[in-house]
Amino acid sequence: MGPVMRKILTALGITFAVVCLAGCTRINADELYRLPQASEDYLRLQEQINSVLNLGAEFSPPASGLNRQAVQLKDLNGDGTNEVIAFFRTPYDSTLSIYIFHMVDGDYAVADVIEGVGTAFESVRYVDMDGDGIMEIVVGRQVGAALKHMSIYSIKDFPSVQLASREYLEISVFDVNADGNNDVVVFRLPPEDTVTVAEVFVLMPDGEVVSEEARLSVGIERILRVTTGELMGGIPAVFVDSEGRFDDGSLVTDICAFRDGLFTNISVKAPSGISEETVRTRLNSSDINKDGVVKVPMPRLLQAQSETTYYAIDWYAFNSLGQNRLALTTYHNNFDEWFLILPFDWRGKVSVRRDDIAMGERTVIFSYIAGEEGPYEDFLKVYKISGDMREERAQLPGRVMLLSEGAAVYAFELLAPPNSYGLSFTEKLIKDNFRRLYYEWLSETG
């Protein structure tokens, strides 16, 4: 078997397996030992692909995103039959080609060839932007070391038609205008300006693409992360965490949403041109408590019992007017990979310190601050326990096991009667408020 045959069968092998499992209800002993055979349809498809490779092309799978195969199967037109989409590049002239094969009279034929210039495919997305059941294809191409180019294609009637094209830094797909259809949001740095722009592309029922721009904060140097979700009130929004040079921090979040029919950066403040209320040290926006509303985190220094600094994280939700409200507060233990949602009545009254004296036990102690400078009254310990007998140690007298994960067990211990010092804490509350830490929330503030 040649290398081309191996590549095609690797790309389509899962499909063969699914077809066989779905269609074979009775198999005799001889059939069990028979070598698997590719269907004639796929052998003819291989011939079609070979004809492209024989012209000097080579496979060029997209480098990022969910769709990274050189040969992909997707029902583009909603007829229940998968089209085959294959990605190639021609090294000698920097041509990038997408071949779309569809079934015609029981055989695969070339439906369209989409060509562009670049060094590689950066990404591809299949998006029904107008709800007609037919996918638009959003293609990202790497043009240079730092230059990427996006095109949106309609395949409603082959050959395809290019609907829009832009240079970009990042692409996001999300129903920004709440019409039930996904839109394409592109983040780009215009050549004539130093301000990064978010541009949303909406496909109208008449087939026309309209776009609107919103300027992001002045001073952005690099986009770190794009998160899609909701504002308070269920309004869709795009949250853009970016790195730059800002007073009091290195990271800013711009929040873009439709307001009064216009795509707007609701968080930016005039005249600075910066989303001032979201400038902070590095910590990503997130729907941390999974209620659908994305929050912007702001680290807050806790009163210390030692030279080591500890922070609480205040998470703010925004409305469409750019006004924020404190939604919840957390303490993050990045080293031990857990966090605790702190009751609001702990605010300004609680400090934190570590105590890792016991072998195999990493401990965080929460203390009530009795006065401006103490004394400190310990009321809660949270443990990460590893090594031998870890589950038994997590259930020593006074301790309550939270969860066991592989080589580590998490537990806590109340050091004072529940709800002492006017603070809300019970065994149930600690259990309900304890979470494992996921890395997209990690903070450099410790």
Short mmCIF file of C-alpha atoms in Angstrom, two decimals:
data_model
loop_
_atom_site.label_atom_id
_atom_site.label_comp_id
_atom_site.label_asym_id
_atom_site.label_seq_id
_atom_site.Cartn_x
_atom_site.Cartn_y
_atom_site.Cartn_z
CA MET A 1 0.00 0.00 0.00
CA GLY A 2 1.46 3.35 -1.06
CA PRO A 3 1.75 6.47 1.11
CA VAL A 4 -1.19 8.22 -0.59
CA MET A 5 -3.44 5.23 0.02
CA ARG A 6 -2.40 5.16 3.68
CA LYS A 7 -3.17 8.88 4.09
CA ILE A 8 -6.63 8.59 2.55
CA LEU A 9 -7.57 5.47 4.48
CA THR A 10 -6.33 7.05 7.72
CA ALA A 11 -8.47 10.15 7.11
CA LEU A 12 -11.56 8.11 6.24
CA GLY A 13 -10.99 4.98 8.34
CA ILE A 14 -13.36 6.02 11.10
CA THR A 15 -16.12 6.50 8.54
CA PHE A 16 -15.57 2.97 7.16
CA ALA A 17 -15.76 1.56 10.68
CA VAL A 18 -19.01 3.36 11.45
CA VAL A 19 -20.58 2.17 8.18
CA CYS A 20 -19.56 -1.41 8.86
CA LEU A 21 -20.84 -1.36 12.42
CA ALA A 22 -24.12 0.16 11.37
CA GLY A 23 -24.74 -2.11 8.36
CA CYS A 24 -23.45 -5.57 9.39
CA THR A 25 -25.86 -7.53 11.51
CA ARG A 26 -24.62 -11.09 10.76
CA ILE A 27 -20.94 -12.01 10.30
CA ASN A 28 -19.66 -15.55 9.78
CA ALA A 29 -16.22 -16.88 10.73
CA ASP A 30 -14.75 -16.46 7.23
CA GLU A 31 -15.78 -12.81 7.15
CA LEU A 32 -14.02 -12.17 10.47
CA TYR A 33 -10.66 -13.10 8.91
CA ARG A 34 -11.23 -11.28 5.61
CA LEU A 35 -9.13 -8.11 5.09
CA PRO A 36 -11.23 -4.93 5.25
CA GLN A 37 -12.12 -3.54 1.83
CA ALA A 38 -12.68 0.10 1.02
CA SER A 39 -15.91 0.72 -0.89
CA GLU A 40 -15.77 1.53 -4.58
CA ASP A 41 -17.04 5.04 -3.78
CA TYR A 42 -14.03 5.76 -1.62
CA LEU A 43 -11.60 4.17 -4.05
CA ARG A 44 -12.92 6.50 -6.75
CA LEU A 45 -12.62 9.38 -4.30
CA GLN A 46 -9.01 8.35 -3.77
CA GLU A 47 -8.47 8.57 -7.50
CA GLN A 48 -9.88 12.11 -7.51
CA ILE A 49 -7.54 13.14 -4.70
CA ASN A 50 -4.58 11.41 -6.34
CA SER A 51 -5.18 13.45 -9.46
CA VAL A 52 -4.69 16.63 -7.40
CA LEU A 53 -1.57 15.28 -5.68
CA ASN A 54 -0.12 14.22 -9.02
CA LEU A 55 -0.22 17.85 -10.17
CA GLY A 56 2.36 18.71 -7.52
CA ALA A 57 0.03 19.58 -4.64
CA GLU A 58 0.41 18.23 -1.11
CA PHE A 59 -1.96 17.89 1.78
CA SER A 60 -2.20 21.03 3.96
CA PRO A 61 -4.50 20.49 6.97
CA PRO A 62 -5.61 23.56 8.96
CA ALA A 63 -3.19 24.28 11.80
CA SER A 64 -5.70 25.27 14.51
CA GLY A 65 -9.34 25.04 15.49
CA LEU A 66 -11.61 22.01 15.72
CA ASN A 67 -11.30 20.97 12.07
CA ARG A 68 -7.67 19.98 11.52
CA GLN A 69 -7.86 17.00 9.17
CA ALA A 70 -6.49 17.16 5.62
CA VAL A 71 -9.65 15.39 4.41
CA GLN A 72 -12.90 16.27 6.20
CA LEU A 73 -16.47 15.01 5.96
CA LYS A 74 -19.29 17.52 6.41
CA ASP A 75 -22.89 17.80 5.26
CA LEU A 76 -22.59 21.31 3.86
CA ASN A 77 -26.00 21.63 2.19
CA GLY A 78 -28.19 19.79 4.70
CA ASP A 79 -29.25 16.99 2.33
CA GLY A 80 -28.12 14.23 4.71
CA THR A 81 -25.07 13.26 2.64
CA ASN A 82 -21.57 14.31 3.60
CA GLU A 83 -19.48 16.30 1.21
CA VAL A 84 -15.73 15.64 1.25
CA ILE A 85 -13.52 18.69 1.78
CA ALA A 86 -9.81 18.27 1.08
CA PHE A 87 -7.07 20.83 1.78
CA PHE A 88 -3.98 21.20 -0.42
CA ARG A 89 -1.14 23.58 -1.06
CA THR A 90 1.14 23.95 -4.04
CA PRO A 91 4.59 24.81 -2.66
CA TYR A 92 6.05 26.32 -5.83
CA ASP A 93 3.46 29.11 -6.20
CA SER A 94 1.96 29.50 -2.66
CA THR A 95 -1.48 28.42 -3.83
CA LEU A 96 -3.83 27.03 -1.18
CA SER A 97 -6.73 24.99 -2.55
CA ILE A 98 -9.88 23.56 -1.01
CA TYR A 99 -11.49 20.81 -3.11
CA ILE A 100 -15.14 20.05 -2.37
CA PHE A 101 -16.34 16.66 -3.64
CA HIS A 102 -20.02 15.69 -3.66
CA MET A 103 -22.05 12.70 -4.77
CA VAL A 104 -23.43 12.81 -8.30
CA ASP A 105 -25.27 9.73 -9.59
CA GLY A 106 -23.64 7.57 -6.95
CA ASP A 107 -20.10 8.80 -7.60
CA TYR A 108 -17.89 11.53 -6.18
CA ALA A 109 -17.30 14.54 -8.40
CA VAL A 110 -15.58 17.88 -7.89
CA ALA A 111 -18.24 20.40 -6.87
CA ASP A 112 -15.89 23.34 -6.43
CA VAL A 113 -12.30 24.41 -5.94
CA ILE A 114 -11.67 27.38 -3.64
CA GLU A 115 -8.24 28.89 -4.15
CA GLY A 116 -6.24 31.50 -2.27
CA VAL A 117 -2.68 32.54 -1.62
CA GLY A 118 -0.72 31.76 1.52
CA THR A 119 1.77 29.53 3.24
CA ALA A 120 -0.77 27.35 5.11
CA PHE A 121 -4.38 27.07 6.18
CA GLU A 122 -4.70 28.56 9.66
CA SER A 123 -8.28 27.36 10.34
CA VAL A 124 -11.60 26.42 8.78
CA ARG A 125 -15.11 26.75 10.22
CA TYR A 126 -18.45 25.61 8.84
CA VAL A 127 -21.14 28.08 9.92
CA ASP A 128 -24.80 28.43 8.95
CA MET A 129 -24.94 32.21 9.18
CA ASP A 130 -28.51 32.75 7.93
CA GLY A 131 -30.43 29.69 9.13
CA ASP A 132 -31.14 28.25 5.67
CA GLY A 133 -29.54 24.88 6.47
CA ILE A 134 -26.57 25.48 4.17
CA MET A 135 -23.14 26.05 5.68
CA GLU A 136 -20.96 29.02 4.89
CA ILE A 137 -17.24 28.24 4.96
CA VAL A 138 -14.97 30.55 6.96
CA VAL A 139 -11.36 30.03 5.90
CA GLY A 140 -8.29 31.46 7.62
CA ARG A 141 -5.02 31.48 5.69
CA GLN A 142 -1.54 32.20 6.99
CA VAL A 143 -0.10 34.71 4.53
CA GLY A 144 3.11 35.68 6.35
CA ALA A 145 4.82 35.16 9.67
CA ALA A 146 2.39 37.53 11.42
CA LEU A 147 -0.28 38.08 8.75
CA LYS A 148 -3.49 36.06 8.46
CA HIS A 149 -6.32 36.49 5.99
CA MET A 150 -9.96 35.43 6.46
CA SER A 151 -12.56 34.75 3.75
CA ILE A 152 -16.24 33.79 4.07
CA TYR A 153 -17.66 31.72 1.20
CA SER A 154 -21.24 30.89 0.27
CA ILE A 155 -21.72 27.48 -1.31
CA LYS A 156 -25.46 27.83 -1.87
CA ASP A 157 -24.96 27.51 -5.61
CA PHE A 158 -21.67 26.04 -6.80
CA PRO A 159 -19.25 27.49 -7.64
CA SER A 160 -18.78 29.20 -4.31
CA VAL A 161 -19.01 32.97 -3.88
CA GLN A 162 -16.76 34.98 -1.59
CA LEU A 163 -18.95 37.08 0.71
CA ALA A 164 -16.30 38.90 2.76
CA SER A 165 -12.56 39.05 3.26
CA ARG A 166 -10.35 40.62 5.95
CA GLU A 167 -6.94 40.42 7.54
CA TYR A 168 -7.26 39.25 11.14
CA LEU A 169 -5.61 38.49 14.45
CA GLU A 170 -8.35 36.21 15.83
CA ILE A 171 -11.71 34.81 14.68
CA SER A 172 -14.72 33.91 16.81
CA VAL A 173 -18.09 32.46 15.78
CA PHE A 174 -21.05 33.44 17.95
CA ASP A 175 -24.65 34.68 17.71
CA VAL A 176 -23.81 38.24 18.70
CA ASN A 177 -27.05 39.91 17.59
CA ALA A 178 -29.35 37.25 19.15
CA ASP A 179 -31.20 36.44 15.91
CA GLY A 180 -30.66 32.68 16.27
CA ASN A 181 -27.86 32.46 13.69
CA ASN A 182 -24.13 32.46 14.25
CA ASP A 183 -22.13 35.49 13.17
CA VAL A 184 -18.40 35.79 12.47
CA VAL A 185 -16.38 38.18 14.62
CA VAL A 186 -12.93 39.16 13.39
CA PHE A 187 -10.32 41.01 15.43
CA ARG A 188 -7.83 42.98 13.38
CA LEU A 189 -5.30 45.78 13.53
CA PRO A 190 -6.02 48.22 10.69
CA PRO A 191 -2.88 49.28 8.81
CA GLU A 192 -3.82 52.96 9.04
CA ASP A 193 -4.47 52.91 12.79
CA THR A 194 -2.93 51.65 16.02
CA VAL A 195 -6.26 50.65 17.61
CA THR A 196 -7.39 47.03 17.41
CA VAL A 197 -10.88 46.58 15.96
CA ALA A 198 -13.58 43.95 16.52
CA GLU A 199 -15.70 43.55 13.38
CA VAL A 200 -18.85 41.42 13.27
CA PHE A 201 -20.13 39.96 9.98
CA VAL A 202 -23.86 39.18 9.72
CA LEU A 203 -25.41 37.35 6.74
CA MET A 204 -28.79 38.86 5.88
CA PRO A 205 -31.75 36.86 4.47
CA ASP A 206 -31.15 38.38 1.03
CA GLY A 207 -27.62 36.94 0.95
CA GLU A 208 -25.85 40.24 1.66
CA VAL A 209 -23.16 40.38 4.34
CA VAL A 210 -23.18 43.48 6.52
CA SER A 211 -20.48 44.31 9.04
CA GLU A 212 -20.02 46.68 11.96
CA GLU A 213 -16.90 47.65 13.87
CA ALA A 214 -16.13 48.40 17.50
CA ARG A 215 -12.78 49.81 18.60
CA LEU A 216 -10.96 48.01 21.41
CA SER A 217 -8.86 49.69 24.10
CA VAL A 218 -6.04 51.97 23.07
CA GLY A 219 -2.67 50.40 23.85
CA ILE A 220 -3.43 46.73 23.13
CA GLU A 221 -0.34 44.83 22.04
CA ARG A 222 -1.63 41.27 21.89
CA ILE A 223 -5.00 39.50 22.16
CA LEU A 224 -4.73 36.69 24.69
CA ARG A 225 -8.19 35.18 24.72
CA VAL A 226 -11.69 35.66 23.29
CA THR A 227 -14.67 34.45 25.34
CA THR A 228 -18.30 34.49 24.23
CA GLY A 229 -21.25 34.51 26.61
CA GLU A 230 -23.81 36.82 28.13
CA LEU A 231 -24.10 40.10 29.98
CA MET A 232 -26.59 40.53 32.78
CA GLY A 233 -30.06 40.35 31.27
CA GLY A 234 -29.10 37.56 28.86
CA ILE A 235 -27.59 39.86 26.21
CA PRO A 236 -24.91 38.14 24.04
CA ALA A 237 -21.43 39.66 24.23
CA VAL A 238 -17.84 39.01 23.24
CA PHE A 239 -15.17 39.42 25.93
CA VAL A 240 -11.66 40.15 24.67
CA ASP A 241 -8.75 39.75 27.11
CA SER A 242 -5.71 41.59 25.78
CA GLU A 243 -2.19 42.39 26.88
CA GLY A 244 -0.75 45.89 26.76
CA ARG A 245 0.75 48.73 28.74
CA PHE A 246 -1.89 50.08 31.08
CA ASP A 247 -1.78 51.89 34.39
CA ASP A 248 -2.25 49.50 37.34
CA GLY A 249 -2.02 46.37 35.22
CA SER A 250 -0.99 44.60 32.06
CA LEU A 251 -4.31 43.09 30.98
CA VAL A 252 -7.59 44.65 29.89
CA THR A 253 -10.97 43.21 28.92
CA ASP A 254 -13.05 44.84 26.21
CA ILE A 255 -16.72 43.83 26.08
CA CYS A 256 -18.47 44.14 22.71
CA ALA A 257 -22.21 43.71 22.22
CA PHE A 258 -25.14 45.09 20.25
CA ARG A 259 -26.75 48.07 21.99
CA ASP A 260 -29.54 50.07 20.36
CA GLY A 261 -28.87 48.15 17.14
CA LEU A 262 -25.16 49.06 16.99
CA PHE A 263 -22.16 46.85 17.68
CA THR A 264 -20.47 48.67 20.56
CA ASN A 265 -17.58 48.35 22.99
CA ILE A 266 -19.70 48.82 26.11
CA SER A 267 -16.76 48.81 28.54
CA VAL A 268 -14.49 51.44 26.98
CA LYS A 269 -14.45 54.84 28.63
CA ALA A 270 -13.97 58.21 26.96
CA PRO A 271 -11.72 60.15 26.75
CA SER A 272 -9.01 57.57 27.58
CA GLY A 273 -10.25 55.06 25.02
CA ILE A 274 -9.51 52.27 27.51
CA SER A 275 -11.83 49.89 29.36
CA GLU A 276 -10.50 51.31 32.62
CA GLU A 277 -12.66 49.28 34.99
CA THR A 278 -11.22 45.99 33.67
CA VAL A 279 -7.49 46.79 33.80
CA ARG A 280 -5.71 44.36 36.13
CA THR A 281 -2.94 41.85 36.54
CA ARG A 282 -3.25 38.71 34.47
CA LEU A 283 -6.40 36.68 35.07
CA ASN A 284 -8.85 35.59 32.37
CA SER A 285 -12.54 36.44 32.12
CA SER A 286 -14.81 33.45 32.66
CA ASP A 287 -18.28 32.24 33.49
CA ILE A 288 -16.71 30.84 36.62
CA ASN A 289 -19.93 29.81 38.37
CA LYS A 290 -21.60 28.52 35.19
CA ASP A 291 -24.72 30.71 35.24
CA GLY A 292 -24.27 31.87 31.62
CA VAL A 293 -22.92 35.33 32.48
CA VAL A 294 -19.23 35.94 31.78
CA LYS A 295 -17.47 37.80 34.59
CA VAL A 296 -14.37 39.97 34.62
CA PRO A 297 -12.02 39.16 37.54
CA MET A 298 -10.27 41.81 39.63
CA PRO A 299 -7.62 40.63 42.13
CA ARG A 300 -7.84 42.21 45.61
CA LEU A 301 -4.99 42.04 48.13
CA LEU A 302 -5.95 40.40 51.41
CA GLN A 303 -4.69 41.60 54.77
CA ALA A 304 -1.56 39.58 55.44
CA GLN A 305 -0.27 37.73 58.49
CA SER A 306 3.21 37.49 56.93
CA GLU A 307 5.28 38.94 54.10
CA THR A 308 3.66 36.54 51.64
CA THR A 309 0.88 38.17 49.64
CA TYR A 310 -2.52 36.54 49.12
CA TYR A 311 -5.39 37.72 46.97
CA ALA A 312 -9.12 37.32 46.74
CA ILE A 313 -10.66 37.56 43.26
CA ASP A 314 -13.73 39.76 42.84
CA TRP A 315 -15.73 38.76 39.75
CA TYR A 316 -17.82 41.51 38.13
CA ALA A 317 -20.78 41.05 35.80
CA PHE A 318 -21.67 43.82 33.34
CA ASN A 319 -24.89 45.07 31.78
CA SER A 320 -25.33 46.52 28.28
CA LEU A 321 -24.65 50.05 29.56
CA GLY A 322 -21.21 49.02 30.76
CA GLN A 323 -22.21 49.17 34.43
CA ASN A 324 -20.79 46.42 36.62
CA ARG A 325 -21.94 44.58 39.73
CA LEU A 326 -19.96 42.31 42.03
CA ALA A 327 -21.24 38.80 41.27
CA LEU A 328 -19.03 36.67 43.52
CA THR A 329 -15.63 36.50 45.22
CA THR A 330 -13.22 33.59 45.18
CA TYR A 331 -9.93 32.55 46.70
CA HIS A 332 -7.74 30.66 44.22
CA ASN A 333 -5.04 28.24 45.29
CA ASN A 334 -3.14 27.78 42.04
CA PHE A 335 -0.51 25.48 43.54
CA ASP A 336 -3.02 22.95 44.81
CA GLU A 337 -5.53 23.47 41.98
CA TRP A 338 -8.66 24.44 43.89
CA PHE A 339 -10.69 27.53 44.62
CA LEU A 340 -13.35 28.51 47.14
CA ILE A 341 -16.29 30.84 46.59
CA LEU A 342 -16.19 33.24 49.53
CA PRO A 343 -19.44 34.44 51.14
CA PHE A 344 -19.97 38.18 50.82
CA ASP A 345 -19.87 38.64 54.61
CA TRP A 346 -16.22 37.49 54.62
CA ARG A 347 -15.22 40.62 52.70
CA GLY A 348 -12.66 42.69 54.62
CA LYS A 349 -12.82 40.33 57.61
CA VAL A 350 -10.76 37.33 56.53
CA SER A 351 -7.07 36.68 55.86
CA VAL A 352 -5.28 33.61 54.47
CA ARG A 353 -1.98 31.87 55.16
CA ARG A 354 -0.31 28.58 54.26
CA ASP A 355 0.87 25.86 56.63
CA ASP A 356 2.67 22.97 54.93
CA ILE A 357 4.46 21.55 57.97
CA ALA A 358 2.85 18.08 57.84
CA MET A 359 4.45 15.73 55.31
CA GLY A 360 2.15 15.10 52.32
CA GLU A 361 -0.32 17.78 53.41
CA ARG A 362 -0.59 21.24 51.85
CA THR A 363 -2.84 23.40 54.00
CA VAL A 364 -4.50 26.80 53.63
CA ILE A 365 -5.87 28.42 56.80
CA PHE A 366 -8.62 31.06 56.77
CA SER A 367 -8.67 33.43 59.74
CA TYR A 368 -11.08 36.03 61.09
CA ILE A 369 -9.48 39.46 61.58
CA ALA A 370 -10.61 40.59 65.02
CA GLY A 371 -9.17 44.11 64.68
CA GLU A 372 -7.31 46.32 62.27
CA GLU A 373 -4.05 44.55 63.13
CA GLY A 374 -5.46 41.35 64.56
CA PRO A 375 -5.54 39.15 66.45
CA TYR A 376 -6.34 36.49 63.84
CA GLU A 377 -8.80 33.77 64.79
CA ASP A 378 -8.42 30.60 62.66
CA PHE A 379 -11.76 29.10 61.63
CA LEU A 380 -11.15 26.95 58.50
CA LYS A 381 -8.43 24.69 57.10
CA VAL A 382 -8.48 23.32 53.55
CA TYR A 383 -6.15 20.41 52.78
CA LYS A 384 -4.64 18.83 49.70
CA ILE A 385 -3.37 15.44 50.89
CA SER A 386 -1.07 13.14 48.92
CA GLY A 387 0.98 10.03 49.55
CA ASP A 388 0.07 6.86 51.43
CA MET A 389 -3.15 6.59 53.44
CA ARG A 390 -4.37 9.88 51.97
CA GLU A 391 -8.08 9.02 52.13
CA GLU A 392 -7.73 7.82 55.70
CA ARG A 393 -5.91 11.06 56.63
CA ALA A 394 -8.65 13.08 54.93
CA GLN A 395 -11.15 11.52 57.33
CA LEU A 396 -9.29 12.00 60.59
CA PRO A 397 -11.47 13.31 63.45
CA GLY A 398 -12.75 16.80 62.59
CA ARG A 399 -11.90 16.55 58.89
CA VAL A 400 -14.44 16.28 56.07
CA MET A 401 -13.37 14.81 52.73
CA LEU A 402 -14.32 16.93 49.71
CA LEU A 403 -13.17 14.79 46.79
CA SER A 404 -10.56 12.26 45.72
CA GLU A 405 -8.75 12.72 42.42
CA GLY A 406 -5.98 10.33 41.49
CA ALA A 407 -2.95 10.89 43.70
CA ALA A 408 -4.56 13.70 45.72
CA VAL A 409 -7.45 14.04 48.15
CA TYR A 410 -9.08 17.33 49.20
CA ALA A 411 -10.56 17.86 52.65
CA PHE A 412 -11.41 20.63 55.11
CA GLU A 413 -11.78 21.17 58.84
CA LEU A 414 -13.81 23.72 60.76
CA LEU A 415 -11.72 25.15 63.61
CA ALA A 416 -14.60 27.06 65.24
CA PRO A 417 -18.33 26.47 65.65
CA PRO A 418 -20.32 27.16 62.46
CA ASN A 419 -21.08 30.83 61.75
CA SER A 420 -18.72 32.12 64.46
CA TYR A 421 -17.45 35.71 64.41
CA GLY A 422 -20.50 36.78 62.39
CA LEU A 423 -19.19 34.90 59.33
CA SER A 424 -21.20 32.46 57.26
CA PHE A 425 -19.52 29.04 57.29
CA THR A 426 -20.93 25.58 57.74
CA GLU A 427 -19.89 22.16 56.46
CA LYS A 428 -22.56 22.36 53.75
CA LEU A 429 -21.48 25.83 52.64
CA ILE A 430 -17.81 24.79 52.32
CA LYS A 431 -18.80 21.67 50.36
CA ASP A 432 -21.07 23.67 48.05
CA ASN A 433 -18.50 26.43 47.48
CA PHE A 434 -15.39 24.31 46.89
CA ARG A 435 -14.29 23.82 43.27
CA ARG A 436 -11.42 22.30 41.37
CA LEU A 437 -9.36 24.90 39.54
CA TYR A 438 -9.21 24.87 35.74
CA TYR A 439 -6.14 26.34 34.09
CA GLU A 440 -7.93 28.93 31.95
CA TRP A 441 -8.68 30.81 35.19
CA LEU A 442 -5.15 30.74 36.58
CA SER A 443 -3.76 33.96 37.94
CA GLU A 444 -0.19 35.12 38.25
CA THR A 445 -1.17 36.79 41.50
CA GLY A 446 -0.96 33.50 43.40
#
